[in-house]
XYZ file of C-alpha atoms in Angstrom:
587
model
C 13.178 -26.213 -53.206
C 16.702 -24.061 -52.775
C 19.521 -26.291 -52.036
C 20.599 -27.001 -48.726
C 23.667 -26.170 -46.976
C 25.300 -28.698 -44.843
C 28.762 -27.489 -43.803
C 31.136 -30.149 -41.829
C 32.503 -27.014 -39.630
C 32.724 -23.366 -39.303
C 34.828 -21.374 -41.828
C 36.317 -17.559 -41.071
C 33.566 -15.241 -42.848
C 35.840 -11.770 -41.834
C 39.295 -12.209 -41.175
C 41.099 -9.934 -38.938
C 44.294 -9.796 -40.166
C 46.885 -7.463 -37.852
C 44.240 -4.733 -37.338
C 42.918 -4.951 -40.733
C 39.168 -6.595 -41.414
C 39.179 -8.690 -44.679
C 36.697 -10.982 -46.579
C 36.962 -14.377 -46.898
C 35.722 -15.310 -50.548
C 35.528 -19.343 -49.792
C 33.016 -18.243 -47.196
C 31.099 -15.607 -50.124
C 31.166 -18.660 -52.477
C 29.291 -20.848 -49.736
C 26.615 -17.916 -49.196
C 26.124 -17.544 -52.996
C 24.954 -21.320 -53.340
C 22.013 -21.024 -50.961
C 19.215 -18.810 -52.425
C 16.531 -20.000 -48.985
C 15.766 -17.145 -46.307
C 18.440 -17.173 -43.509
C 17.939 -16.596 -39.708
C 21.070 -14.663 -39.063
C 22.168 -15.417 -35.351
C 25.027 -13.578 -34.370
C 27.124 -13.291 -30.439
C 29.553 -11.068 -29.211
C 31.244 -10.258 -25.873
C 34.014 -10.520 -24.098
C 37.022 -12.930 -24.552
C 36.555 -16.083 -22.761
C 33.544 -15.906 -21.659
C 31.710 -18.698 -23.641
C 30.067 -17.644 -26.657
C 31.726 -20.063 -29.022
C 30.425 -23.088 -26.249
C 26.745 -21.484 -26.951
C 26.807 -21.165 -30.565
C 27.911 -24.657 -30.601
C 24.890 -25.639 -28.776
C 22.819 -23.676 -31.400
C 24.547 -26.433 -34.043
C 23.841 -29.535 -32.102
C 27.574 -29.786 -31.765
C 29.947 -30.144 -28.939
C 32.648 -28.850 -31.197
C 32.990 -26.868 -33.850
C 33.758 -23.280 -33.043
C 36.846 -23.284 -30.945
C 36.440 -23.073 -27.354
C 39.576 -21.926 -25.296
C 40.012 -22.684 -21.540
C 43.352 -20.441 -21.336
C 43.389 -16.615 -21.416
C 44.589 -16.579 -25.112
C 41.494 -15.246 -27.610
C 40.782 -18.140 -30.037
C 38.442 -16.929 -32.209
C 39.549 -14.288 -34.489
C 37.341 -12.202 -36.718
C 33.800 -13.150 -37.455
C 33.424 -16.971 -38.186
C 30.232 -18.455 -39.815
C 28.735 -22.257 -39.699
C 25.921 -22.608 -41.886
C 23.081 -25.251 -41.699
C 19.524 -26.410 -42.593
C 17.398 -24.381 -39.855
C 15.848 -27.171 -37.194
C 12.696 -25.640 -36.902
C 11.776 -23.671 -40.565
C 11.691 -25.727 -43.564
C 13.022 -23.938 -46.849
C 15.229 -21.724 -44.327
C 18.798 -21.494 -42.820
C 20.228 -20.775 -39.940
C 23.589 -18.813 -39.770
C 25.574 -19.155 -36.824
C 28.129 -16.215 -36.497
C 30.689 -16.156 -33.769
C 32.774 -12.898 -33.073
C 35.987 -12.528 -31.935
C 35.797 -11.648 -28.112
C 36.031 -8.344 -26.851
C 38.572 -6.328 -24.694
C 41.817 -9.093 -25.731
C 45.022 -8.027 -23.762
C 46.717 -9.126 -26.695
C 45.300 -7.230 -29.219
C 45.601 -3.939 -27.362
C 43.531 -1.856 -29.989
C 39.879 -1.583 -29.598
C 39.187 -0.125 -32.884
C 38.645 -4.507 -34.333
C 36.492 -4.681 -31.253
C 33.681 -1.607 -32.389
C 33.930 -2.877 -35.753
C 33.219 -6.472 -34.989
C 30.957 -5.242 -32.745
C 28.705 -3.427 -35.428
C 29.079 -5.708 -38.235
C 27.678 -8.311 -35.867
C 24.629 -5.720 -35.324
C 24.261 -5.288 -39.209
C 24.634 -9.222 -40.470
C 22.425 -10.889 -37.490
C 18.685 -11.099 -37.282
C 18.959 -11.958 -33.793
C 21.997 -10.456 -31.883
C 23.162 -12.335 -28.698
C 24.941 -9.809 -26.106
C 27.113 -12.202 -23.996
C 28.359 -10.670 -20.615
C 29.637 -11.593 -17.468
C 27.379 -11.725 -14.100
C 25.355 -8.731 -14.881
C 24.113 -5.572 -16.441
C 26.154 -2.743 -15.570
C 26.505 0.109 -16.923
C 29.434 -0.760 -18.751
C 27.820 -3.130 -21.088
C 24.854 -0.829 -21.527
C 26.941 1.665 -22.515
C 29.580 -0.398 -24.795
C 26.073 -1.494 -26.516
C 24.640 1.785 -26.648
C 28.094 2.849 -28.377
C 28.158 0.053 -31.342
C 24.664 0.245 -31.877
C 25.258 3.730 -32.977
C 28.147 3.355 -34.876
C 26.173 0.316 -36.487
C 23.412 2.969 -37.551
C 25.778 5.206 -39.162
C 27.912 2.074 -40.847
C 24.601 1.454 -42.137
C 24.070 5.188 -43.587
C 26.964 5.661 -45.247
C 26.694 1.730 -46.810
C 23.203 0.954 -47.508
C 22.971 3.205 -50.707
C 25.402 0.673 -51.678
C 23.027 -1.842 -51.520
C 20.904 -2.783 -54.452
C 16.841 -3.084 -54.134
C 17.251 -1.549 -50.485
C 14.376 1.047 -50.281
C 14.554 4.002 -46.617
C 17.874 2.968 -45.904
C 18.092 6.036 -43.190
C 15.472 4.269 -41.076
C 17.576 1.729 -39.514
C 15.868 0.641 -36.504
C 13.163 -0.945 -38.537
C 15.418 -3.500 -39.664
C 17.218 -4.015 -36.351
C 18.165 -7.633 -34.615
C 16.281 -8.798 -31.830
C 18.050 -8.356 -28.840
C 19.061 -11.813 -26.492
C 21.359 -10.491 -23.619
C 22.804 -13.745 -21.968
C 24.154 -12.756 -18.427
C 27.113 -15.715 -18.153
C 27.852 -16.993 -14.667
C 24.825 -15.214 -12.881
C 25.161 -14.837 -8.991
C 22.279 -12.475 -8.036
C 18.873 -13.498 -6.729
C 16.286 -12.151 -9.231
C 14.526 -10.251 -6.402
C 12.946 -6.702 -5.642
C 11.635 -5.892 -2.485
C 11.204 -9.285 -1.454
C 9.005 -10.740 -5.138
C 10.919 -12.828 -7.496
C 11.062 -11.784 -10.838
C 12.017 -13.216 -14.001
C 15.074 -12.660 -16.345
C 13.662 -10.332 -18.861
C 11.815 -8.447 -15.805
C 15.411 -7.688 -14.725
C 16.566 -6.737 -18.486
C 13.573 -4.398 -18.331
C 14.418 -2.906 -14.828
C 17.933 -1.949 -15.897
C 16.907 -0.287 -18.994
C 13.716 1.846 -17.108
C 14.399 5.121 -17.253
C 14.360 7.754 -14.468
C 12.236 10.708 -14.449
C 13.811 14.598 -14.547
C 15.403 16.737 -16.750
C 18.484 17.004 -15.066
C 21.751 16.626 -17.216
C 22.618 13.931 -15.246
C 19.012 11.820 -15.587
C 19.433 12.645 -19.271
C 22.808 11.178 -19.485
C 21.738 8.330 -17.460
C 18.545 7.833 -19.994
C 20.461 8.338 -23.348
C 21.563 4.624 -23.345
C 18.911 2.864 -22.148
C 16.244 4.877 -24.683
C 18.673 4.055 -27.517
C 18.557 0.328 -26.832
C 14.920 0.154 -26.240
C 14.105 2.230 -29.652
C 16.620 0.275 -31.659
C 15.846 -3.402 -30.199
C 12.099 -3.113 -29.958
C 12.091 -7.059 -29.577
C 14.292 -8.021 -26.338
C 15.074 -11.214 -24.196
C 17.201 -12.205 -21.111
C 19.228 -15.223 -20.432
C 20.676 -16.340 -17.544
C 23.760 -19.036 -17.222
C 24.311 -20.764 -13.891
C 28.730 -21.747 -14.085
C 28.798 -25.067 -16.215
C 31.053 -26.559 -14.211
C 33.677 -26.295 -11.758
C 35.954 -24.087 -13.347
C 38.944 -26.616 -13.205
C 36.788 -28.147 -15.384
C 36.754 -25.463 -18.426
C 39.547 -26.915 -20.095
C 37.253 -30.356 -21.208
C 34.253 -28.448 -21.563
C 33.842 -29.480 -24.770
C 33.873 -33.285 -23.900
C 31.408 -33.227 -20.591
C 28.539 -34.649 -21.212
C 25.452 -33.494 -19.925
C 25.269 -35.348 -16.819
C 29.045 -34.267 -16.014
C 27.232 -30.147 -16.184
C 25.757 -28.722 -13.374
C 22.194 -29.199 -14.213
C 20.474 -25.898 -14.117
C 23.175 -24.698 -16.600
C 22.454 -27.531 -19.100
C 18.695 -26.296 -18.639
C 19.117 -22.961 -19.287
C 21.094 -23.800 -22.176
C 17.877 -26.128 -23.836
C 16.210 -23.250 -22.989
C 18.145 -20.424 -24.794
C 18.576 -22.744 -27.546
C 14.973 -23.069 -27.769
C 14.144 -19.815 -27.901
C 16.710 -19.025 -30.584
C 15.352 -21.885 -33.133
C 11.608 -21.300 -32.181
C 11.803 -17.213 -32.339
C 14.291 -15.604 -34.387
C 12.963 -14.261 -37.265
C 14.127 -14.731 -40.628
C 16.802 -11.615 -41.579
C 15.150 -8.543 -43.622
C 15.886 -5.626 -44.682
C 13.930 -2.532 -45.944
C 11.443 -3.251 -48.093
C 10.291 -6.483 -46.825
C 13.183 -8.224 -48.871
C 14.317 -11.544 -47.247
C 17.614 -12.135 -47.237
C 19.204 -15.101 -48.559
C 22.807 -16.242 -49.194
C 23.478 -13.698 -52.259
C 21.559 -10.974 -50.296
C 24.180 -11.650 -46.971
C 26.781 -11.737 -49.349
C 26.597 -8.343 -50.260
C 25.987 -7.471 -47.115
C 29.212 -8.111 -45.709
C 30.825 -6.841 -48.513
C 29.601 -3.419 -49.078
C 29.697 -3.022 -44.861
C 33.538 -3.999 -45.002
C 34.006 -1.976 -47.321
C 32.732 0.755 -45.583
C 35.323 0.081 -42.943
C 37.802 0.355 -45.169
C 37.176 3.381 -46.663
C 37.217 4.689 -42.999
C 33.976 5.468 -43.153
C 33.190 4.584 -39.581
C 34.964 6.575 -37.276
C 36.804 5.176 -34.161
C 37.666 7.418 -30.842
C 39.337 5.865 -27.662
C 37.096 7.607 -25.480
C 33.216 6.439 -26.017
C 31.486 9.034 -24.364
C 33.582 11.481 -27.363
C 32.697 9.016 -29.954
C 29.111 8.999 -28.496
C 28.841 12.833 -28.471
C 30.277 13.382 -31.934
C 27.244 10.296 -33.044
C 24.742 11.817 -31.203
C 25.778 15.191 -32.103
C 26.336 14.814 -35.780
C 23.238 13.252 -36.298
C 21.468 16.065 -34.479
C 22.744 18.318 -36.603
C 21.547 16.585 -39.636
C 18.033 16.002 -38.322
C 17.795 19.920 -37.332
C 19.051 20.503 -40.984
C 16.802 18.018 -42.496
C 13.527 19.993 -40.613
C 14.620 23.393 -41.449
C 15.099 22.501 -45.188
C 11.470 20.533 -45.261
C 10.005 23.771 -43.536
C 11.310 25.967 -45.242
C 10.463 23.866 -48.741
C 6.369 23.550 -47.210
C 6.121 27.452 -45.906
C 8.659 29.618 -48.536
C 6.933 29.983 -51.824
C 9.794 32.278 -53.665
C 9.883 34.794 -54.333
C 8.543 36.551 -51.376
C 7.536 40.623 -51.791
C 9.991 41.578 -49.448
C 13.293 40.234 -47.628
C 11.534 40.317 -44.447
C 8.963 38.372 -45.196
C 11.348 35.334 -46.014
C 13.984 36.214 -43.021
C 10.464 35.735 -40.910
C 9.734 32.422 -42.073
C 13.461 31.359 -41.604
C 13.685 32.899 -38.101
C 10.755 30.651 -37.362
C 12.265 27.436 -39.098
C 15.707 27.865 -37.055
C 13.964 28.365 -34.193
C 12.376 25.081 -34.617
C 15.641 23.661 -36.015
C 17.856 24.797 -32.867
C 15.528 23.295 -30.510
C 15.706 19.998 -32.408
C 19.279 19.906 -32.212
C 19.005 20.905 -28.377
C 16.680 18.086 -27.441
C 18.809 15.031 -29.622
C 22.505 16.792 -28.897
C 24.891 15.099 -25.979
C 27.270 16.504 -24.244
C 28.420 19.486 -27.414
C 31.403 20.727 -25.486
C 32.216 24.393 -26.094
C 28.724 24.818 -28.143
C 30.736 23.214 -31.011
C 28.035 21.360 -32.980
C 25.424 24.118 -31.967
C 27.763 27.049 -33.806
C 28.190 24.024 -36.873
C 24.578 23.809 -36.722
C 24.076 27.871 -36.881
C 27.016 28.088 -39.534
C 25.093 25.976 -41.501
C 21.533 27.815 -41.021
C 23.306 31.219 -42.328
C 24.707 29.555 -44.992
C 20.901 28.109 -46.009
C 19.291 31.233 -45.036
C 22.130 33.111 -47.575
C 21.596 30.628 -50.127
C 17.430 31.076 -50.023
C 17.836 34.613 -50.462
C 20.209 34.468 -53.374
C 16.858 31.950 -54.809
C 14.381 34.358 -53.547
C 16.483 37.201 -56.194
C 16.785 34.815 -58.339
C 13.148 33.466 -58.368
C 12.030 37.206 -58.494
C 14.222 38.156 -61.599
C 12.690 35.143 -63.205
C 9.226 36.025 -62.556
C 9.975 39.957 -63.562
C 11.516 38.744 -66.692
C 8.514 36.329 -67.725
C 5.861 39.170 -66.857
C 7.323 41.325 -68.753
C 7.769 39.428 -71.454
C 4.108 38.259 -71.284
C 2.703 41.965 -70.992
C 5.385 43.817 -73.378
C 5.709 41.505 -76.060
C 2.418 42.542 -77.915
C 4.002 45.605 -78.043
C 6.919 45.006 -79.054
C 5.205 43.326 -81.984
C 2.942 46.415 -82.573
C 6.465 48.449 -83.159
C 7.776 45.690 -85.714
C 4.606 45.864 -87.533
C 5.123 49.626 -88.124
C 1.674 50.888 -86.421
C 3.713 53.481 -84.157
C 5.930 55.248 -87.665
C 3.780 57.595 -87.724
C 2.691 60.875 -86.708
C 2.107 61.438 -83.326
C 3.188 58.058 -82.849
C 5.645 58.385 -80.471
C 3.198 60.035 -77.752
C 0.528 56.789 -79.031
C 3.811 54.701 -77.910
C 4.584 56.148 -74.483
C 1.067 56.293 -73.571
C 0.774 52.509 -74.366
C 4.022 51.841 -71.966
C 2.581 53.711 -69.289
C -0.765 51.511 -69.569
C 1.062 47.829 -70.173
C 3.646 49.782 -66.255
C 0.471 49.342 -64.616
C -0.202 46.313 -65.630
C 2.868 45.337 -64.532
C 2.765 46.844 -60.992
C -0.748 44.885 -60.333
C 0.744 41.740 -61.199
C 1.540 39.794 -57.171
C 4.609 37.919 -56.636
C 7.029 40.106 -58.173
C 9.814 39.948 -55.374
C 12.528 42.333 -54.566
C 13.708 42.508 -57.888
C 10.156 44.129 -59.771
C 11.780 47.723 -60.107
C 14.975 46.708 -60.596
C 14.010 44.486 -63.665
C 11.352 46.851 -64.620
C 14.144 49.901 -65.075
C 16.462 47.911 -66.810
C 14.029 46.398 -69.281
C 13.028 49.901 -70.258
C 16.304 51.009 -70.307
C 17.111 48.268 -73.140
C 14.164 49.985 -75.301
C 15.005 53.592 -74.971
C 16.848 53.355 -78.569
C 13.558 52.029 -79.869
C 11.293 54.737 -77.805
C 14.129 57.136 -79.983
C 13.688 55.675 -82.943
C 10.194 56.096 -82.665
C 10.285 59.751 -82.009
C 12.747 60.396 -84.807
C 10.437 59.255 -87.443
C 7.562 61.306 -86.027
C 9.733 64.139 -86.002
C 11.001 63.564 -89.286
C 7.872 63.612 -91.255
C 8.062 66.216 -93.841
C 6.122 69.163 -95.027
C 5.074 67.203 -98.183
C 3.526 64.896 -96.549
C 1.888 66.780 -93.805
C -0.155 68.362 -96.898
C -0.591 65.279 -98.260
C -2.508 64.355 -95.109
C -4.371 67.642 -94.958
C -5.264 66.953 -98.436
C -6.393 63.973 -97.810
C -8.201 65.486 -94.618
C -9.874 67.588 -96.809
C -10.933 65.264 -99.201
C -12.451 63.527 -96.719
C -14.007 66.048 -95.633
C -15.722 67.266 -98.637
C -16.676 63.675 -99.145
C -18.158 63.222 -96.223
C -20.259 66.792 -96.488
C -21.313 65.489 -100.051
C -22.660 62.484 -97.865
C -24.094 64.312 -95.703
C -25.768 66.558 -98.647
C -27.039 63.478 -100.228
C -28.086 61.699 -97.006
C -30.417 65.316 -96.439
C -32.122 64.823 -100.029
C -32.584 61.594 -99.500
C -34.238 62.202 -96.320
C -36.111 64.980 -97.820
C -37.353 62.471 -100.613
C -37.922 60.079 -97.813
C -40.092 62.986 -95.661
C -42.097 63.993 -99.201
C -43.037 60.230 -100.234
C -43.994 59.757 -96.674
C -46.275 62.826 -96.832
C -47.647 61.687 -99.935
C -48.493 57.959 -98.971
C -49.831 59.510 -95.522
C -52.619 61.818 -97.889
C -53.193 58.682 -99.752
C -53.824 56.897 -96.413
C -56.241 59.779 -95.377
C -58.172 59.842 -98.154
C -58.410 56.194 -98.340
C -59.724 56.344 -94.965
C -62.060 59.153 -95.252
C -63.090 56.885 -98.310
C -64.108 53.648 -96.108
C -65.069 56.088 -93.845
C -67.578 57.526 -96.018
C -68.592 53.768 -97.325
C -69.258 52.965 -93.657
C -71.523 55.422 -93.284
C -73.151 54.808 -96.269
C -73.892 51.036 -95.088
C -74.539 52.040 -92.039
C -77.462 54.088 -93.471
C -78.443 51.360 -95.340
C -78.302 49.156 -92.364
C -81.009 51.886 -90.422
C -82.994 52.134 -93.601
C -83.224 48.336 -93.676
C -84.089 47.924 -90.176
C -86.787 50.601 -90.514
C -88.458 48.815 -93.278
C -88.125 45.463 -91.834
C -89.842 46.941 -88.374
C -92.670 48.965 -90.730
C -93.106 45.295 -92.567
C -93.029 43.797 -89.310
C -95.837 45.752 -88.032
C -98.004 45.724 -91.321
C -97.954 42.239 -90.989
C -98.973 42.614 -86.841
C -101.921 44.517 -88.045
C -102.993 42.662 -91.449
C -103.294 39.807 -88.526
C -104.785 41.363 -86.159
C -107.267 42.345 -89.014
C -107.622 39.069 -90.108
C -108.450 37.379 -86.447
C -110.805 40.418 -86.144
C -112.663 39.322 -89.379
C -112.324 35.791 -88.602
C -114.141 36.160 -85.156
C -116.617 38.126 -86.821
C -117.613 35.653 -88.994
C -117.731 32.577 -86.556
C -120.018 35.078 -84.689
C -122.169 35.740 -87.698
C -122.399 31.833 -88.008
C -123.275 31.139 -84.854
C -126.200 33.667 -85.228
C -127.337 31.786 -88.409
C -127.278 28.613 -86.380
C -128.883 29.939 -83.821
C -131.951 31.408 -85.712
C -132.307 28.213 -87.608
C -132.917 26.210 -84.043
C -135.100 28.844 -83.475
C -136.945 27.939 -86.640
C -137.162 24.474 -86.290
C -138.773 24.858 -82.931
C -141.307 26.803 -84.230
């Protein structure tokens, strides 16, 4: 288990010394000790109005932060009472009090914005303490330091180690607790009570139109309900008779006007049983070291100056709102333009097509986020800008398109560039063997896509850089001499004449080839004519044979037939005998 912090009373986390906001490193050293989660709770509002008397309650105290009755500010800076949460084990709760708003005194409201938004950044719930009611004053003071908190946040968060999409703020926002301090209306409309937050949620509904006005009216309102997704209302009841303020911090209970010392049990309630546990981006919870650098790097920030301060808010808010919708209708155009633009493009039109397209988008980005842009200011930034990206595209789309000319080239006139150092074109008639091959590899270039703008341009002065070699080339063929012209003829020649004495000896050997063929085809006849003749002598045979078999076969038909003739003839001739002898006997 972390340690615990158990702190007596509060100590100054952020002094404000005359004008100037400084850390207070006893205060860093206390935050560095704890390593639990913390539930940030932070208040602001204006001067005497009771915040420090609430955050008190928060500690189970009846003292601690100081608690003025007179109209002198007490509390000055951001002050910060650490303590063992009631309600989370392992967790602890941060009370931060602010220094109050609008002080007489102080005269400068530049400490009052930046209390303001460090409040925002540091707190995981954010108490908004005002008088009586919502007006549109408050909305409009909170609308105002919740986007200067977003843009403290901007330009410090890369500051911030293991803080991942620091540009999407709102995810990481406070909840919202608006306490409405000395409340006199009836929570009524048209006759049906409502509650608290039903009020907070009826002052912030916007109205329908797209008049400037309605937008203007809607601005705040939509930028509190995006940024504090999470919202609840409070409202206080006087604690007392107000010649009573002066020992508020000694009245007990019982000595309060009752409803007030409920709605206090009840706010603190909420705050110990709902606020979440601070995080930033990332899901990291933040703990002591975690806060510590917080506060740090974001007063930092204000002391670079790099969160700007105007005396009139609806300026300040402009320049915000304006500025950032510049950015965003920057931030499209270039992510268009990187999906769409595949560089280089054939032709300039093509890619001032696509960009006409993108700032059309862009502009009417920038015209549905911009407020009040006096003069068209931020609009001509915003087209300044555009021209400047669409000038700096087209110097990539030449550049892109020289690159891909010179790598083409490269890829399709390199073999013959090697052909040339090998020699193979030093020779007669070379030269017209060379530009024939360059006009062949040109057309290979000119079917090749996605040249750009710069394909002729690159093509010309590629060839121009191998003229000398294309001269070189036809120097040498011209400067063969005589000699060796008749060398080659010779050599023609000789070739020739060997090739007719192969063509002589190819027609004797064919004629050989045609006689022995001849020959073995009278062989083949009269071997044929041979069997033939043996065939016919067997097949004489054959008819011979079967002539003598059938004659044998018939001799031997009739030597039967003779013998069954005789052989009857003689059972006859015994029969007779027999026959004559009965005869005898009988006589």
């Amino acid at each position: 288990m972390a340690s615990e912090i158990r702190m007596p009373a509060p100590v100054c986390l952020i002094e404000n010394t005359e004008g100037q906001l400084v850390v207070n490193q006893e205060a860093l050293e206390i935050l560095s000790a704890t390593k639990n989660p913390l539930v940030v709770v932070a208040i602001v509002g204006l001067y005497r109005t009771g915040k420090s008397y609430l955050m008190n309650k928060l500690a189970g105290k009846n003292k601690g932060f100081s608690i003025g009755s007179t109209v002198q500010s007490h509390t000055k800076g951001i002050w910060m009472w650490c303590m063992p949460h009631p309600k989370k084990p392992d967790h602890t709760l941060v009370l931060l009090d602010t220094e109050g708003l609008g002080d007489v005194e102080k005269g400068d409201k530049k400490n009052d914005t930046q209390i303001f938004a460090l409040a925002i950044l540091l707190s995981s719930t954010f108490v908004y303490n005002t008088m009586n009611k919502i007006d549109q004053r408050a909305m409009d003071l909170l609308h105002y330091v919740t986007e200067l908190s977003n843009l403290l946040w901007t330009v410090s968060s890369p500051d911030l180690d293991g803080v991942e999409d620091t540009t999407n703020f709102a995810n990481f926002y406070p909840d919202l607790v608006w306490t409405l301090r000395d409340f006199y209306l009836d929570l009524e409309i048209d006759g049906q009570l409502i509650t608290a937050d039903e009020y907070l949620e009826k002052s912030l509904k916007l109205k329908e139109g797209t008049d400037k006005s309605l937008q203007n009216f809607n601005l705040p309102r939509l930028c509190i309900k995006e940024f504090f997704p999470i919202r609840k209302c409070f409202i206080f009841d006087s604690p007392a008779h107000w010649k009573k303020f002066a020992q508020l911090e000694t009245l007990r209970n019982d000595e309060l006007d009752p409803d007030f010392v409920q709605q206090v049990a009840a706010f603190c309630s909420y705050i110990f049983n709902r606020s979440k546990t601070k995080t930033l981006s990332g899901g990291i919870k933040v703990n002591g070291p975690h806060l510590k650098s917080l506060v740090q790097t974001c007063v930092n920030a204000i002391s670079r100056g790099d969160l700007p301060y105007m005396e009139n808010s609806v300026v300040a808010l402009a320049q915000i709102k304006n500025s950032a919708a510049v950015k965003k209708a920057i931030a499209h155009y270039d992510q268009q333009m990187d999906q769409k633009v595949q560089l280089p493009t054939e032709t300039l039109s093509d890619l001032l097509d696509l960009h006409r397209a993108c700032e059309r988008e862009a502009t009417e980005i920038f015209m549905k986020n911009s407020f009040k842009d006096v003069n068209q200011k931020f609009q001509k930034q915003l087209e300044t800008l555009l021209e400047a990206r669409k000038d700096d595209f087209c110097n990539q789309n030449m550049e892109a398109s020289w690159n891909r000319c010179s790598a083409l080239l490269q890829a399709i006139f390199g073999p013959l560039e090697n052909e040339v150092t090998q020699g193979i074109y030093s020779k007669p008639g070379g030269h017209f063997l060379f530009i024939q091959k360059t006009e062949e590899l040109k057309a290979r270039y000119y079917q090749q896509p996605r040249k750009g703008m710069q394909a002729e341009k690159a093509l010309q002065k590629y060839l121009q850089s191998k003229q000398s070699t294309s001269d070189t080339i036809l120097q040498t063929d011209l400067a063969l001499t005589v000699r060796q012209k008749v060398i080659e003829e010779a050599r023609m020649k000789a070739e020739a004449a060997r090739i007719e004495a192969q063509r002589l000896e190819a027609i004797q050997r064919y004629n050989q080839q045609v006689m022995e063929q001849r020959q073995r085809l009278h062989l083949e006849q009269v071997r044929q004519m041979e069997m033939f003749q043996e065939y016919q002598l067997r097949q004489q045979q054959r008819v011979l044979q079967l002539r003598f078999q059938e004659q044998t076969v018939n001799l031997n038909r009739e030597i039967e037939d003779e013998r069954r003739r005789l052989h009857n003839e003689i059972q006859d001739l015994q029969r007779n005998i027999v026959s004559q002898d009965d005869t005898c006997i009988l006589l």
